[in-house]
Amino acid sequence: MTLSPQEASAKALEICQLAPIIPVLVVEDVSRAASLARALVKGGLPALEVTLRTADALAVITKMSKVEGGVVGAGTLLTPDDVKRARDAGATFGVSPGATDKLLTAAEDVGLPMLPGAVTASEVMALLERGYDMLKFFPASTSGGAPAIKNLGGPLQAVKFCPTGGVSPSNATEYLSLSNVVCAGGSWVAPGNLVKAEKWDDITALAAAAAALPR
C-alpha cells in the first residue's frame, strides 16, 4: 500500500503522540530484543526506534515487532534499500537524520510512514512543500536546541517536531514544553549497561518516568 506524503506524515504524527519519549535504541544482542521491548512498553513507551547501526538491527526489529503493544520503527534510514529492508523486517515507521527525494519516495512507495530530519528553515520548508509536517529535529543539542525549535515555530506554525540528539532527563521538559514539539527521542531509557545486565525492571522504571513527563 502506497502512502501520499500527507498520509505518511499524518501516521508519523499519530505514532509521535503515543508517548512523550520515543526510545532510540542501539541493540547489539538479538536475544535481548523482545525482553527490552516488553520492558519499555510496560513502562508506557510503546513507540520504539531501532537504529540500523548494528549488524543485527533488522533481526532486532523483527523480534520487537512481535511484542504486544509495541510500535516498532527503524532509525538511521539513509537509502531506498534501507527502507525496503526495514519494512520487510517488520518496521511500521521509519526515521532518518535528514531527507532526500529518493528516500522519501521509496518510503511512500512501500507505505512506510517517515519521520524525516530537518534543522534549518529551508529544510523544513522543502519538506512542508512536499507534504511532511511532522519532522525530526536532529541533531537537536548542536543545532540550537529548544530555542531554535521555538523560533522555527514562529514562521513555520504548521510544522511539529520530535527533537533527537542530546535530549536527556535534564532538558527533555524544556523541549516538551514547546507548542511545536510532540515528543522527543532519547536513549537514556535503555542504557547499555542495564540491557547487558538484563535489568528489565530498572528499564521499565526509567520508561515510566519518561512516560510521565509533561507535554
PDB file of C-alpha atoms in Angstrom:
ATOM      1  CA  MET A   1       0.000   0.000   0.000  1.00  0.00           C
ATOM      2  CA  THR A   2       1.475   3.287  -1.059  1.00  0.00           C
ATOM      3  CA  LEU A   3       1.137   6.434   1.033  1.00  0.00           C
ATOM      4  CA  SER A   4       0.987  10.033  -0.030  1.00  0.00           C
ATOM      5  CA  PRO A   5       3.404  12.356   1.804  1.00  0.00           C
ATOM      6  CA  GLN A   6       0.454  13.808   3.701  1.00  0.00           C
ATOM      7  CA  GLU A   7      -0.752  10.348   4.754  1.00  0.00           C
ATOM      8  CA  ALA A   8       2.748   9.285   5.730  1.00  0.00           C
ATOM      9  CA  SER A   9       3.269  12.371   7.859  1.00  0.00           C
ATOM     10  CA  ALA A  10      -0.153  12.053   9.488  1.00  0.00           C
ATOM     11  CA  LYS A  11       0.652   8.475  10.511  1.00  0.00           C
ATOM     12  CA  ALA A  12       4.032   9.590  11.862  1.00  0.00           C
ATOM     13  CA  LEU A  13       2.239  12.212  13.952  1.00  0.00           C
ATOM     14  CA  GLU A  14      -0.078   9.547  15.390  1.00  0.00           C
ATOM     15  CA  ILE A  15       2.948   7.483  16.432  1.00  0.00           C
ATOM     16  CA  CYS A  16       4.689  10.502  17.956  1.00  0.00           C
ATOM     17  CA  GLN A  17       1.572  11.240  20.013  1.00  0.00           C
ATOM     18  CA  LEU A  18       1.704   7.834  21.735  1.00  0.00           C
ATOM     19  CA  ALA A  19       4.166   8.972  24.440  1.00  0.00           C
ATOM     20  CA  PRO A  20       6.403  11.927  25.308  1.00  0.00           C
ATOM     21  CA  ILE A  21       9.571   9.944  24.571  1.00  0.00           C
ATOM     22  CA  ILE A  22      10.496   7.589  21.740  1.00  0.00           C
ATOM     23  CA  PRO A  23      13.381   5.376  22.867  1.00  0.00           C
ATOM     24  CA  VAL A  24      16.269   5.484  20.404  1.00  0.00           C
ATOM     25  CA  LEU A  25      17.770   2.015  20.605  1.00  0.00           C
ATOM     26  CA  VAL A  26      21.122   0.576  19.546  1.00  0.00           C
ATOM     27  CA  VAL A  27      20.709  -3.144  20.227  1.00  0.00           C
ATOM     28  CA  GLU A  28      23.692  -5.481  19.853  1.00  0.00           C
ATOM     29  CA  ASP A  29      22.126  -8.758  21.021  1.00  0.00           C
ATOM     30  CA  VAL A  30      19.034 -10.148  19.321  1.00  0.00           C
ATOM     31  CA  SER A  31      18.363 -12.464  22.253  1.00  0.00           C
ATOM     32  CA  ARG A  32      17.550  -9.462  24.448  1.00  0.00           C
ATOM     33  CA  ALA A  33      15.367  -7.658  21.900  1.00  0.00           C
ATOM     34  CA  ALA A  34      11.942  -8.940  22.929  1.00  0.00           C
ATOM     35  CA  SER A  35      12.601  -8.506  26.656  1.00  0.00           C
ATOM     36  CA  LEU A  36      13.820  -4.950  26.104  1.00  0.00           C
ATOM     37  CA  ALA A  37      10.747  -4.101  24.058  1.00  0.00           C
ATOM     38  CA  ARG A  38       8.435  -5.586  26.687  1.00  0.00           C
ATOM     39  CA  ALA A  39      10.160  -3.588  29.447  1.00  0.00           C
ATOM     40  CA  LEU A  40       9.778  -0.307  27.557  1.00  0.00           C
ATOM     41  CA  VAL A  41       6.173  -0.951  26.540  1.00  0.00           C
ATOM     42  CA  LYS A  42       5.313  -1.946  30.114  1.00  0.00           C
ATOM     43  CA  GLY A  43       6.726   1.379  31.279  1.00  0.00           C
ATOM     44  CA  GLY A  44       4.476   3.299  28.909  1.00  0.00           C
ATOM     45  CA  LEU A  45       6.698   3.854  25.878  1.00  0.00           C
ATOM     46  CA  PRO A  46       5.151   1.877  23.001  1.00  0.00           C
ATOM     47  CA  ALA A  47       6.869   3.579  20.056  1.00  0.00           C
ATOM     48  CA  LEU A  48      10.410   2.215  19.680  1.00  0.00           C
ATOM     49  CA  GLU A  49      13.084   3.338  17.225  1.00  0.00           C
ATOM     50  CA  VAL A  50      15.684   0.675  16.472  1.00  0.00           C
ATOM     51  CA  THR A  51      18.628   2.290  14.729  1.00  0.00           C
ATOM     52  CA  LEU A  52      20.256   0.459  11.844  1.00  0.00           C
ATOM     53  CA  ARG A  53      23.689   0.816  13.434  1.00  0.00           C
ATOM     54  CA  THR A  54      24.364  -2.805  14.320  1.00  0.00           C
ATOM     55  CA  ALA A  55      24.738  -5.932  12.251  1.00  0.00           C
ATOM     56  CA  ASP A  56      21.625  -7.485  13.793  1.00  0.00           C
ATOM     57  CA  ALA A  57      19.375  -4.418  13.817  1.00  0.00           C
ATOM     58  CA  LEU A  58      16.923  -5.860  11.293  1.00  0.00           C
ATOM     59  CA  ALA A  59      16.616  -9.092  13.271  1.00  0.00           C
ATOM     60  CA  VAL A  60      16.024  -6.990  16.390  1.00  0.00           C
ATOM     61  CA  ILE A  61      13.197  -5.152  14.613  1.00  0.00           C
ATOM     62  CA  THR A  62      11.625  -8.470  13.651  1.00  0.00           C
ATOM     63  CA  LYS A  63      11.752  -9.723  17.244  1.00  0.00           C
ATOM     64  CA  MET A  64      10.452  -6.486  18.738  1.00  0.00           C
ATOM     65  CA  SER A  65       7.655  -6.179  16.198  1.00  0.00           C
ATOM     66  CA  LYS A  66       6.056  -9.286  17.701  1.00  0.00           C
ATOM     67  CA  VAL A  67       5.828  -7.765  21.200  1.00  0.00           C
ATOM     68  CA  GLU A  68       2.237  -6.926  22.093  1.00  0.00           C
ATOM     69  CA  GLY A  69       1.588  -3.211  22.386  1.00  0.00           C
ATOM     70  CA  GLY A  70       4.799  -2.177  20.667  1.00  0.00           C
ATOM     71  CA  VAL A  71       5.037   0.063  17.616  1.00  0.00           C
ATOM     72  CA  VAL A  72       8.481  -0.603  16.202  1.00  0.00           C
ATOM     73  CA  GLY A  73      10.266   1.611  13.728  1.00  0.00           C
ATOM     74  CA  ALA A  74      13.668   1.709  12.065  1.00  0.00           C
ATOM     75  CA  GLY A  75      16.044   4.600  12.541  1.00  0.00           C
ATOM     76  CA  THR A  76      19.075   5.764  10.580  1.00  0.00           C
ATOM     77  CA  LEU A  77      17.366   5.095   7.244  1.00  0.00           C
ATOM     78  CA  LEU A  78      19.676   6.565   4.619  1.00  0.00           C
ATOM     79  CA  THR A  79      18.885   4.821   1.324  1.00  0.00           C
ATOM     80  CA  PRO A  80      15.916   3.299  -0.513  1.00  0.00           C
ATOM     81  CA  ASP A  81      17.410  -0.123   0.231  1.00  0.00           C
ATOM     82  CA  ASP A  82      17.375   0.676   3.954  1.00  0.00           C
ATOM     83  CA  VAL A  83      13.677   1.474   3.640  1.00  0.00           C
ATOM     84  CA  LYS A  84      12.855  -1.799   1.905  1.00  0.00           C
ATOM     85  CA  ARG A  85      14.882  -3.911   4.344  1.00  0.00           C
ATOM     86  CA  ALA A  86      13.340  -2.165   7.348  1.00  0.00           C
ATOM     87  CA  ARG A  87       9.816  -2.654   6.018  1.00  0.00           C
ATOM     88  CA  ASP A  88      10.497  -6.321   5.226  1.00  0.00           C
ATOM     89  CA  ALA A  89      11.841  -6.809   8.764  1.00  0.00           C
ATOM     90  CA  GLY A  90       8.575  -5.592  10.255  1.00  0.00           C
ATOM     91  CA  ALA A  91       9.162  -1.881  10.876  1.00  0.00           C
ATOM     92  CA  THR A  92       5.940   0.136  10.962  1.00  0.00           C
ATOM     93  CA  PHE A  93       7.612   3.544  10.645  1.00  0.00           C
ATOM     94  CA  GLY A  94      10.961   4.980   9.629  1.00  0.00           C
ATOM     95  CA  VAL A  95      13.228   7.722  10.936  1.00  0.00           C
ATOM     96  CA  SER A  96      16.013   9.479   9.068  1.00  0.00           C
ATOM     97  CA  PRO A  97      18.607  12.035  10.182  1.00  0.00           C
ATOM     98  CA  GLY A  98      17.786  14.071   7.081  1.00  0.00           C
ATOM     99  CA  ALA A  99      15.752  13.688   3.918  1.00  0.00           C
ATOM    100  CA  THR A 100      16.267  13.090   0.213  1.00  0.00           C
ATOM    101  CA  ASP A 101      13.711  12.748  -2.551  1.00  0.00           C
ATOM    102  CA  LYS A 102      14.836   9.173  -3.275  1.00  0.00           C
ATOM    103  CA  LEU A 103      14.494   8.153   0.365  1.00  0.00           C
ATOM    104  CA  LEU A 104      11.041   9.665   0.805  1.00  0.00           C
ATOM    105  CA  THR A 105       9.768   8.274  -2.495  1.00  0.00           C
ATOM    106  CA  ALA A 106      10.950   4.789  -1.524  1.00  0.00           C
ATOM    107  CA  ALA A 107       9.136   5.037   1.813  1.00  0.00           C
ATOM    108  CA  GLU A 108       5.942   6.318   0.212  1.00  0.00           C
ATOM    109  CA  ASP A 109       6.059   3.537  -2.392  1.00  0.00           C
ATOM    110  CA  VAL A 110       6.180   0.788   0.254  1.00  0.00           C
ATOM    111  CA  GLY A 111       3.754   2.523   2.627  1.00  0.00           C
ATOM    112  CA  LEU A 112       6.257   3.247   5.401  1.00  0.00           C
ATOM    113  CA  PRO A 113       5.415   6.399   7.405  1.00  0.00           C
ATOM    114  CA  MET A 114       8.530   8.527   7.740  1.00  0.00           C
ATOM    115  CA  LEU A 115       9.867  10.972  10.287  1.00  0.00           C
ATOM    116  CA  PRO A 116      12.451  12.855   8.212  1.00  0.00           C
ATOM    117  CA  GLY A 117      15.073  15.087   9.777  1.00  0.00           C
ATOM    118  CA  ALA A 118      15.484  18.836   9.328  1.00  0.00           C
ATOM    119  CA  VAL A 119      17.088  21.669  11.295  1.00  0.00           C
ATOM    120  CA  THR A 120      17.092  24.738   9.029  1.00  0.00           C
ATOM    121  CA  ALA A 121      14.143  26.795   7.833  1.00  0.00           C
ATOM    122  CA  SER A 122      14.931  25.853   4.229  1.00  0.00           C
ATOM    123  CA  GLU A 123      14.979  22.128   5.045  1.00  0.00           C
ATOM    124  CA  VAL A 124      11.704  22.437   6.928  1.00  0.00           C
ATOM    125  CA  MET A 125      10.113  24.421   4.102  1.00  0.00           C
ATOM    126  CA  ALA A 126      11.208  21.863   1.492  1.00  0.00           C
ATOM    127  CA  LEU A 127       9.638  19.015   3.485  1.00  0.00           C
ATOM    128  CA  LEU A 128       6.495  21.029   4.162  1.00  0.00           C
ATOM    129  CA  GLU A 129       6.224  21.757   0.447  1.00  0.00           C
ATOM    130  CA  ARG A 130       6.344  18.007  -0.231  1.00  0.00           C
ATOM    131  CA  GLY A 131       3.640  17.338   2.356  1.00  0.00           C
ATOM    132  CA  TYR A 132       5.539  16.478   5.545  1.00  0.00           C
ATOM    133  CA  ASP A 133       4.607  18.475   8.634  1.00  0.00           C
ATOM    134  CA  MET A 134       5.818  16.074  11.390  1.00  0.00           C
ATOM    135  CA  LEU A 135       9.612  16.203  11.395  1.00  0.00           C
ATOM    136  CA  LYS A 136      12.633  15.063  13.365  1.00  0.00           C
ATOM    137  CA  PHE A 137      14.857  17.896  14.605  1.00  0.00           C
ATOM    138  CA  PHE A 138      18.358  16.405  14.545  1.00  0.00           C
ATOM    139  CA  PRO A 139      20.922  16.836  15.957  1.00  0.00           C
ATOM    140  CA  ALA A 140      18.974  18.874  18.471  1.00  0.00           C
ATOM    141  CA  SER A 141      21.626  19.838  21.008  1.00  0.00           C
ATOM    142  CA  THR A 142      24.121  21.145  18.435  1.00  0.00           C
ATOM    143  CA  SER A 143      21.532  22.816  16.209  1.00  0.00           C
ATOM    144  CA  GLY A 144      20.228  25.384  18.666  1.00  0.00           C
ATOM    145  CA  GLY A 145      18.205  23.113  20.935  1.00  0.00           C
ATOM    146  CA  ALA A 146      14.833  24.173  22.271  1.00  0.00           C
ATOM    147  CA  PRO A 147      15.306  27.897  21.437  1.00  0.00           C
ATOM    148  CA  ALA A 148      15.880  27.037  17.773  1.00  0.00           C
ATOM    149  CA  ILE A 149      12.725  24.909  17.603  1.00  0.00           C
ATOM    150  CA  LYS A 150      10.722  27.632  19.331  1.00  0.00           C
ATOM    151  CA  ASN A 151      11.931  30.226  16.833  1.00  0.00           C
ATOM    152  CA  LEU A 152      11.127  27.989  13.856  1.00  0.00           C
ATOM    153  CA  GLY A 153       7.582  27.807  15.180  1.00  0.00           C
ATOM    154  CA  GLY A 154       7.024  31.497  14.528  1.00  0.00           C
ATOM    155  CA  PRO A 155       7.120  31.473  10.718  1.00  0.00           C
ATOM    156  CA  LEU A 156       6.500  27.720  10.308  1.00  0.00           C
ATOM    157  CA  GLN A 157       3.473  27.161  12.512  1.00  0.00           C
ATOM    158  CA  ALA A 158       2.166  24.163  10.563  1.00  0.00           C
ATOM    159  CA  VAL A 159       5.170  22.005  11.475  1.00  0.00           C
ATOM    160  CA  LYS A 160       5.623  19.800  14.544  1.00  0.00           C
ATOM    161  CA  PHE A 161       8.915  18.327  15.728  1.00  0.00           C
ATOM    162  CA  CYS A 162      10.468  15.376  17.508  1.00  0.00           C
ATOM    163  CA  PRO A 163      13.881  16.604  18.696  1.00  0.00           C
ATOM    164  CA  THR A 164      16.561  13.933  18.953  1.00  0.00           C
ATOM    165  CA  GLY A 165      20.258  14.066  19.735  1.00  0.00           C
ATOM    166  CA  GLY A 166      21.390  15.252  23.133  1.00  0.00           C
ATOM    167  CA  VAL A 167      17.925  15.023  24.698  1.00  0.00           C
ATOM    168  CA  SER A 168      18.201  13.894  28.315  1.00  0.00           C
ATOM    169  CA  PRO A 169      16.180  13.870  31.543  1.00  0.00           C
ATOM    170  CA  SER A 170      17.713  17.250  32.393  1.00  0.00           C
ATOM    171  CA  ASN A 171      16.431  19.039  29.280  1.00  0.00           C
ATOM    172  CA  ALA A 172      13.542  16.919  27.999  1.00  0.00           C
ATOM    173  CA  THR A 173      10.934  19.050  29.769  1.00  0.00           C
ATOM    174  CA  GLU A 174      12.278  22.181  28.084  1.00  0.00           C
ATOM    175  CA  TYR A 175      11.718  20.593  24.674  1.00  0.00           C
ATOM    176  CA  LEU A 176       8.354  19.064  25.539  1.00  0.00           C
ATOM    177  CA  SER A 177       7.019  22.372  26.849  1.00  0.00           C
ATOM    178  CA  LEU A 178       7.137  23.862  23.338  1.00  0.00           C
ATOM    179  CA  SER A 179       3.853  24.004  21.446  1.00  0.00           C
ATOM    180  CA  ASN A 180       5.505  22.710  18.261  1.00  0.00           C
ATOM    181  CA  VAL A 181       7.129  19.674  19.925  1.00  0.00           C
ATOM    182  CA  VAL A 182       5.046  16.484  20.064  1.00  0.00           C
ATOM    183  CA  CYS A 183       7.633  14.147  21.589  1.00  0.00           C
ATOM    184  CA  ALA A 184      11.378  13.688  21.832  1.00  0.00           C
ATOM    185  CA  GLY A 185      13.764  10.868  21.064  1.00  0.00           C
ATOM    186  CA  GLY A 186      16.055   9.664  23.820  1.00  0.00           C
ATOM    187  CA  SER A 187      18.442   6.819  24.527  1.00  0.00           C
ATOM    188  CA  TRP A 188      18.692   7.182  28.304  1.00  0.00           C
ATOM    189  CA  VAL A 189      15.675   4.944  28.919  1.00  0.00           C
ATOM    190  CA  ALA A 190      17.604   1.878  27.749  1.00  0.00           C
ATOM    191  CA  PRO A 191      21.246   2.321  28.803  1.00  0.00           C
ATOM    192  CA  GLY A 192      23.608  -0.333  27.527  1.00  0.00           C
ATOM    193  CA  ASN A 193      24.745  -1.455  30.962  1.00  0.00           C
ATOM    194  CA  LEU A 194      21.188  -2.214  32.069  1.00  0.00           C
ATOM    195  CA  VAL A 195      20.410  -4.020  28.820  1.00  0.00           C
ATOM    196  CA  LYS A 196      23.532  -6.181  29.106  1.00  0.00           C
ATOM    197  CA  ALA A 197      22.711  -6.956  32.732  1.00  0.00           C
ATOM    198  CA  GLU A 198      19.098  -7.693  31.738  1.00  0.00           C
ATOM    199  CA  LYS A 199      17.785  -5.331  34.400  1.00  0.00           C
ATOM    200  CA  TRP A 200      14.342  -5.154  32.807  1.00  0.00           C
ATOM    201  CA  ASP A 201      12.561  -3.799  35.897  1.00  0.00           C
ATOM    202  CA  ASP A 202      15.052  -0.920  36.053  1.00  0.00           C
ATOM    203  CA  ILE A 203      14.439  -0.138  32.392  1.00  0.00           C
ATOM    204  CA  THR A 204      10.687  -0.257  32.960  1.00  0.00           C
ATOM    205  CA  ALA A 205      11.140   2.255  35.791  1.00  0.00           C
ATOM    206  CA  LEU A 206      13.132   4.592  33.514  1.00  0.00           C
ATOM    207  CA  ALA A 207      10.459   4.246  30.841  1.00  0.00           C
ATOM    208  CA  ALA A 208       7.678   5.013  33.325  1.00  0.00           C
ATOM    209  CA  ALA A 209       9.476   8.174  34.442  1.00  0.00           C
ATOM    210  CA  ALA A 210       9.882   9.252  30.811  1.00  0.00           C
ATOM    211  CA  ALA A 211       6.246   8.434  30.024  1.00  0.00           C
ATOM    212  CA  ALA A 212       5.173  10.697  32.893  1.00  0.00           C
ATOM    213  CA  LEU A 213       6.990  13.755  31.533  1.00  0.00           C
ATOM    214  CA  PRO A 214       4.570  16.651  30.947  1.00  0.00           C
ATOM    215  CA  ARG A 215       3.938  17.942  27.452  1.00  0.00           C
TER     216      ARG A 215
END
